[in-house]
Coordinates of C-alpha atoms in Angstrom, one line a residue:
M1 CA -95.8 152.9 -100.7
P2 CA -93.2 151.9 -98.0
E3 CA -92.1 154.4 -95.4
P4 CA -88.6 155.9 -96.1
A5 CA -85.8 154.4 -94.0
D6 CA -84.6 156.3 -91.0
V7 CA -81.2 157.4 -92.2
S8 CA -79.8 157.5 -88.6
S9 CA -80.5 153.7 -88.3
L10 CA -78.6 152.7 -91.4
T11 CA -75.0 151.4 -91.5
R12 CA -73.2 151.5 -94.8
V13 CA -71.1 148.5 -95.6
A14 CA -68.8 147.7 -98.5
A15 CA -67.4 144.5 -100.1
L16 CA -64.1 144.8 -102.1
Q17 CA -63.3 142.9 -105.2
M18 CA -59.7 142.2 -106.2
V19 CA -57.6 140.2 -108.7
S20 CA -54.8 139.3 -106.3
T21 CA -51.3 138.3 -107.4
P22 CA -48.3 136.5 -105.9
D23 CA -46.8 139.8 -104.7
V24 CA -48.0 140.5 -101.2
Q25 CA -47.0 144.2 -101.1
E26 CA -48.8 144.8 -104.4
N27 CA -51.9 143.3 -103.0
L28 CA -51.7 145.3 -99.8
D29 CA -51.3 148.5 -101.8
T30 CA -54.4 147.7 -104.0
A31 CA -56.4 146.8 -100.9
A32 CA -55.5 150.1 -99.2
E33 CA -56.7 152.0 -102.3
L34 CA -60.0 150.1 -102.4
I35 CA -60.5 150.5 -98.6
A36 CA -60.1 154.3 -99.0
Q37 CA -62.6 154.3 -101.9
A38 CA -65.1 152.4 -99.7
V39 CA -64.6 154.8 -96.8
G40 CA -65.0 157.7 -99.2
R41 CA -68.4 156.2 -100.1
G42 CA -69.5 156.2 -96.5
A43 CA -68.8 152.6 -95.5
R44 CA -68.4 151.9 -91.8
L45 CA -67.7 148.2 -92.2
V46 CA -65.4 147.1 -95.1
A47 CA -64.8 143.5 -96.1
L48 CA -61.9 142.1 -98.1
P49 CA -62.0 138.9 -100.2
E50 CA -60.5 135.5 -99.5
Y51 CA -56.8 135.4 -100.3
F52 CA -56.7 139.2 -100.7
C53 CA -53.1 139.3 -99.7
F54 CA -51.7 136.5 -101.9
M55 CA -52.7 134.3 -104.8
G56 CA -49.6 132.1 -105.4
R57 CA -48.7 129.9 -108.4
A58 CA -48.8 126.7 -106.3
D59 CA -50.9 125.6 -103.3
R60 CA -48.0 125.3 -100.9
E61 CA -46.6 128.8 -101.6
K62 CA -48.9 130.3 -99.0
V63 CA -47.2 128.3 -96.3
A64 CA -44.0 130.4 -96.9
I65 CA -45.7 133.7 -96.0
R66 CA -47.7 132.4 -93.0
E67 CA -47.8 134.6 -89.9
P68 CA -48.1 133.8 -86.2
E69 CA -51.3 135.0 -84.6
G70 CA -51.0 138.6 -83.4
H71 CA -48.2 140.0 -85.6
G72 CA -46.9 140.1 -89.2
P73 CA -47.0 142.4 -92.2
I74 CA -50.5 141.4 -93.2
Q75 CA -52.1 141.5 -89.8
D76 CA -50.3 144.8 -89.1
F77 CA -51.6 146.2 -92.3
L78 CA -55.2 145.3 -91.5
A79 CA -55.0 146.7 -87.9
G80 CA -53.5 149.9 -89.3
Q81 CA -56.2 150.3 -91.9
A82 CA -59.0 149.8 -89.4
S83 CA -57.6 152.4 -87.0
Q84 CA -56.6 154.8 -89.7
H85 CA -60.1 155.0 -91.1
G86 CA -62.0 154.3 -87.9
I87 CA -63.9 151.4 -89.4
I88 CA -64.7 147.7 -88.8
L89 CA -62.5 145.9 -91.2
A90 CA -63.2 142.3 -92.1
G91 CA -59.8 141.2 -93.4
G92 CA -60.6 138.6 -96.0
T93 CA -58.3 135.7 -95.3
L94 CA -54.6 135.3 -94.7
P95 CA -52.3 132.3 -94.1
L96 CA -51.9 131.8 -90.3
A97 CA -49.5 129.4 -88.7
C98 CA -51.0 126.2 -87.4
P99 CA -49.6 123.1 -85.6
D100 CA -49.0 121.3 -88.9
P101 CA -45.7 122.6 -90.3
D102 CA -46.8 121.9 -93.9
R103 CA -50.1 123.6 -93.8
V104 CA -51.8 126.9 -92.5
F105 CA -55.1 128.0 -91.3
N106 CA -57.1 130.1 -93.8
T107 CA -57.9 132.8 -91.3
A108 CA -60.2 135.7 -91.3
F109 CA -59.6 138.4 -88.7
V110 CA -62.0 141.3 -88.0
Y111 CA -60.6 144.5 -86.6
G112 CA -62.4 147.3 -84.8
P113 CA -62.0 151.1 -85.3
D114 CA -59.2 151.1 -82.7
G115 CA -57.3 148.4 -84.6
A116 CA -57.9 145.7 -82.1
V117 CA -59.1 142.2 -83.1
L118 CA -62.9 141.7 -82.7
A119 CA -63.0 138.1 -84.1
R120 CA -61.0 135.4 -85.7
Y121 CA -62.5 132.7 -87.9
D122 CA -60.6 129.7 -89.4
K123 CA -62.2 128.4 -92.6
I124 CA -64.0 125.1 -91.7
H125 CA -64.9 123.6 -95.1
L126 CA -62.1 122.9 -97.5
F127 CA -62.8 123.1 -101.2
S128 CA -61.9 120.3 -103.7
F129 CA -63.0 120.1 -107.3
K130 CA -62.0 118.0 -110.3
R131 CA -63.4 118.2 -113.8
E132 CA -61.3 117.4 -116.9
D133 CA -58.1 119.6 -116.6
E134 CA -59.4 121.7 -113.7
S135 CA -58.5 120.5 -110.3
Y136 CA -58.3 122.0 -106.8
D137 CA -57.7 120.6 -103.3
E138 CA -57.3 123.1 -100.4
S139 CA -56.5 120.3 -97.9
I140 CA -53.0 120.1 -99.5
S141 CA -52.0 123.4 -97.8
I142 CA -54.8 124.3 -95.4
R143 CA -55.8 122.8 -92.0
P144 CA -59.5 123.2 -91.4
G145 CA -60.9 125.2 -88.5
G146 CA -63.7 123.7 -86.3
Q147 CA -65.6 126.5 -84.7
P148 CA -68.4 128.8 -86.0
V149 CA -67.8 132.5 -85.2
A150 CA -69.9 135.6 -85.0
F151 CA -69.3 139.0 -83.5
D152 CA -71.3 142.1 -82.5
A153 CA -71.5 145.2 -84.6
P154 CA -73.5 148.4 -84.0
F155 CA -76.3 147.2 -86.2
G156 CA -76.5 143.6 -84.9
R157 CA -74.7 140.2 -84.9
V158 CA -72.4 139.4 -87.8
G159 CA -71.7 135.8 -88.8
M160 CA -68.4 134.8 -90.4
S161 CA -67.8 132.2 -93.2
T162 CA -65.4 131.8 -96.1
C163 CA -66.0 130.8 -99.7
Y164 CA -66.7 127.0 -99.8
D165 CA -68.5 127.3 -96.4
L166 CA -71.4 128.9 -98.5
R167 CA -72.5 125.4 -99.6
F168 CA -73.2 124.2 -96.0
P169 CA -76.4 125.9 -94.7
E170 CA -76.0 124.2 -91.3
L171 CA -73.0 126.4 -90.5
Y172 CA -75.2 129.5 -90.8
R173 CA -77.9 128.0 -88.6
A174 CA -75.2 127.3 -86.0
L175 CA -74.4 131.1 -86.0
G176 CA -77.8 131.9 -84.5
D177 CA -79.7 135.2 -85.2
T178 CA -77.6 137.4 -87.4
A179 CA -78.2 140.7 -89.1
L180 CA -75.3 140.2 -91.6
I181 CA -73.4 137.2 -92.9
L182 CA -69.9 137.7 -94.4
V183 CA -68.7 135.5 -97.2
P184 CA -65.3 136.5 -98.5
A185 CA -64.5 134.2 -101.4
A186 CA -62.3 133.2 -104.4
F187 CA -64.9 131.1 -106.2
T188 CA -63.6 129.5 -109.4
Y189 CA -65.1 130.8 -112.6
T190 CA -66.7 127.4 -113.3
T191 CA -68.4 126.9 -109.9
G192 CA -69.2 130.6 -109.5
K193 CA -71.0 130.9 -112.8
A194 CA -73.2 128.0 -111.8
H195 CA -73.8 128.6 -108.1
W196 CA -72.4 131.8 -106.6
E197 CA -75.4 134.1 -106.8
L198 CA -77.9 131.3 -106.2
L199 CA -76.2 130.2 -103.0
L200 CA -75.7 133.8 -101.7
R201 CA -79.4 134.7 -102.2
A202 CA -80.5 131.4 -100.6
R203 CA -78.4 132.0 -97.5
A204 CA -80.0 135.5 -97.3
V205 CA -83.5 134.2 -97.7
E206 CA -83.3 131.3 -95.3
N207 CA -81.6 133.3 -92.6
Q208 CA -83.6 136.5 -93.3
C209 CA -80.5 138.7 -93.1
Y210 CA -78.1 140.6 -95.3
V211 CA -75.2 138.8 -97.0
L212 CA -72.0 140.7 -97.9
A213 CA -69.7 138.8 -100.3
P214 CA -66.3 140.2 -101.2
A215 CA -64.7 138.3 -104.1
Q216 CA -61.7 137.7 -106.2
G217 CA -62.8 138.5 -109.8
G218 CA -60.7 138.1 -112.9
R219 CA -57.7 136.4 -114.5
H220 CA -54.8 136.0 -112.0
P221 CA -51.1 135.8 -112.9
N222 CA -51.1 132.1 -111.8
G223 CA -53.5 131.4 -114.6
R224 CA -56.5 130.9 -112.4
S225 CA -59.8 132.6 -113.2
T226 CA -62.1 133.6 -110.4
W227 CA -65.8 134.4 -110.9
G228 CA -66.0 137.8 -109.1
H229 CA -69.6 139.2 -108.7
A230 CA -68.9 140.6 -105.3
M231 CA -72.3 141.6 -104.0
L232 CA -74.6 142.7 -101.2
V233 CA -77.9 140.8 -100.8
D234 CA -80.8 141.9 -98.6
P235 CA -83.0 139.7 -96.4
W236 CA -85.6 139.2 -99.2
G237 CA -82.9 137.9 -101.5
T238 CA -82.7 141.0 -103.6
V239 CA -79.2 141.9 -104.9
I240 CA -78.6 145.5 -103.8
D241 CA -75.2 145.9 -105.6
V242 CA -72.9 143.7 -107.6
L243 CA -69.6 144.1 -109.5
P244 CA -69.2 141.4 -112.2
E245 CA -65.4 141.5 -112.7
G246 CA -62.2 143.4 -111.9
P247 CA -61.1 145.5 -108.9
G248 CA -63.7 147.7 -107.2
V249 CA -66.1 148.4 -104.4
V250 CA -69.7 147.2 -103.8
C251 CA -71.7 149.3 -101.3
G252 CA -75.1 149.4 -99.6
N253 CA -76.9 149.9 -96.4
I254 CA -77.8 147.5 -93.6
D255 CA -81.3 148.6 -92.5
P256 CA -82.5 146.9 -89.2
A257 CA -86.1 147.9 -90.2
R258 CA -85.8 145.9 -93.4
I259 CA -84.8 142.8 -91.4
A260 CA -87.7 143.3 -89.0
D261 CA -90.2 143.8 -91.8
V262 CA -89.1 140.7 -93.6
R263 CA -89.2 138.6 -90.5
S264 CA -92.6 140.0 -89.4
S265 CA -94.3 139.4 -92.8
L266 CA -92.8 136.0 -93.2
P267 CA -91.8 134.6 -89.8
A268 CA -89.9 131.6 -91.1
L269 CA -87.3 131.6 -88.4
R270 CA -90.0 131.3 -85.8
H271 CA -91.6 128.5 -87.7
R272 CA -88.5 126.3 -87.5
V273 CA -89.1 122.9 -85.8
M274 CA -85.5 121.5 -85.9

């Protein structure tokens, strides 16, 4: 029988699930409620989903609410929530101004307990999909980033990624040794049903770390359906907690001893030859 975990070494984390709308303030109010719920359940790191602040009716609508780096209603909200609750807040994504006047960066900011920015990641891989009447092309309104990003948390290194990035394992290798990978997403219902859990568990297994995946999950006012299933996966690929659909909170612990045990019993990372 395994030894019980040392409670003092555990860090509780939470992934939020939302069904965001074209109303920014409504989405911020919902996010504030869910963040408070997560903190009430002991979370010290809380992660929001992709597009938590805005799901418009057309691709280019996000350009109209873009913010310059450092200030704006959405960034101010995130910084305020992090400092109010004294948590690390991974702020999903928001539309950030970029050099192209017709597009934005799809940017994830992470804020520390003092409300200061710990990290910024601009989504690298842009999603496109076309099957029958279903069609998406993020490049219409989004300019891709170009740099993998990770930051340090009390329990270890945290790697950042966003949604479609999940399909590119080389990105996660480029992040180096991580204790946790973040994957805020708005997976479509079609692609999510087929691949979401499969890919999340694969990334956890091959990197032998935790994966925390906040999600959009439900039918949005713009007619789009997102898959949901926000979840936390452990380094063995076991799903610790999952929420199939609708707004809510997924919680669990990051246990450094669990990471060490998996890597000791199956030293796959040490066996890499390329």
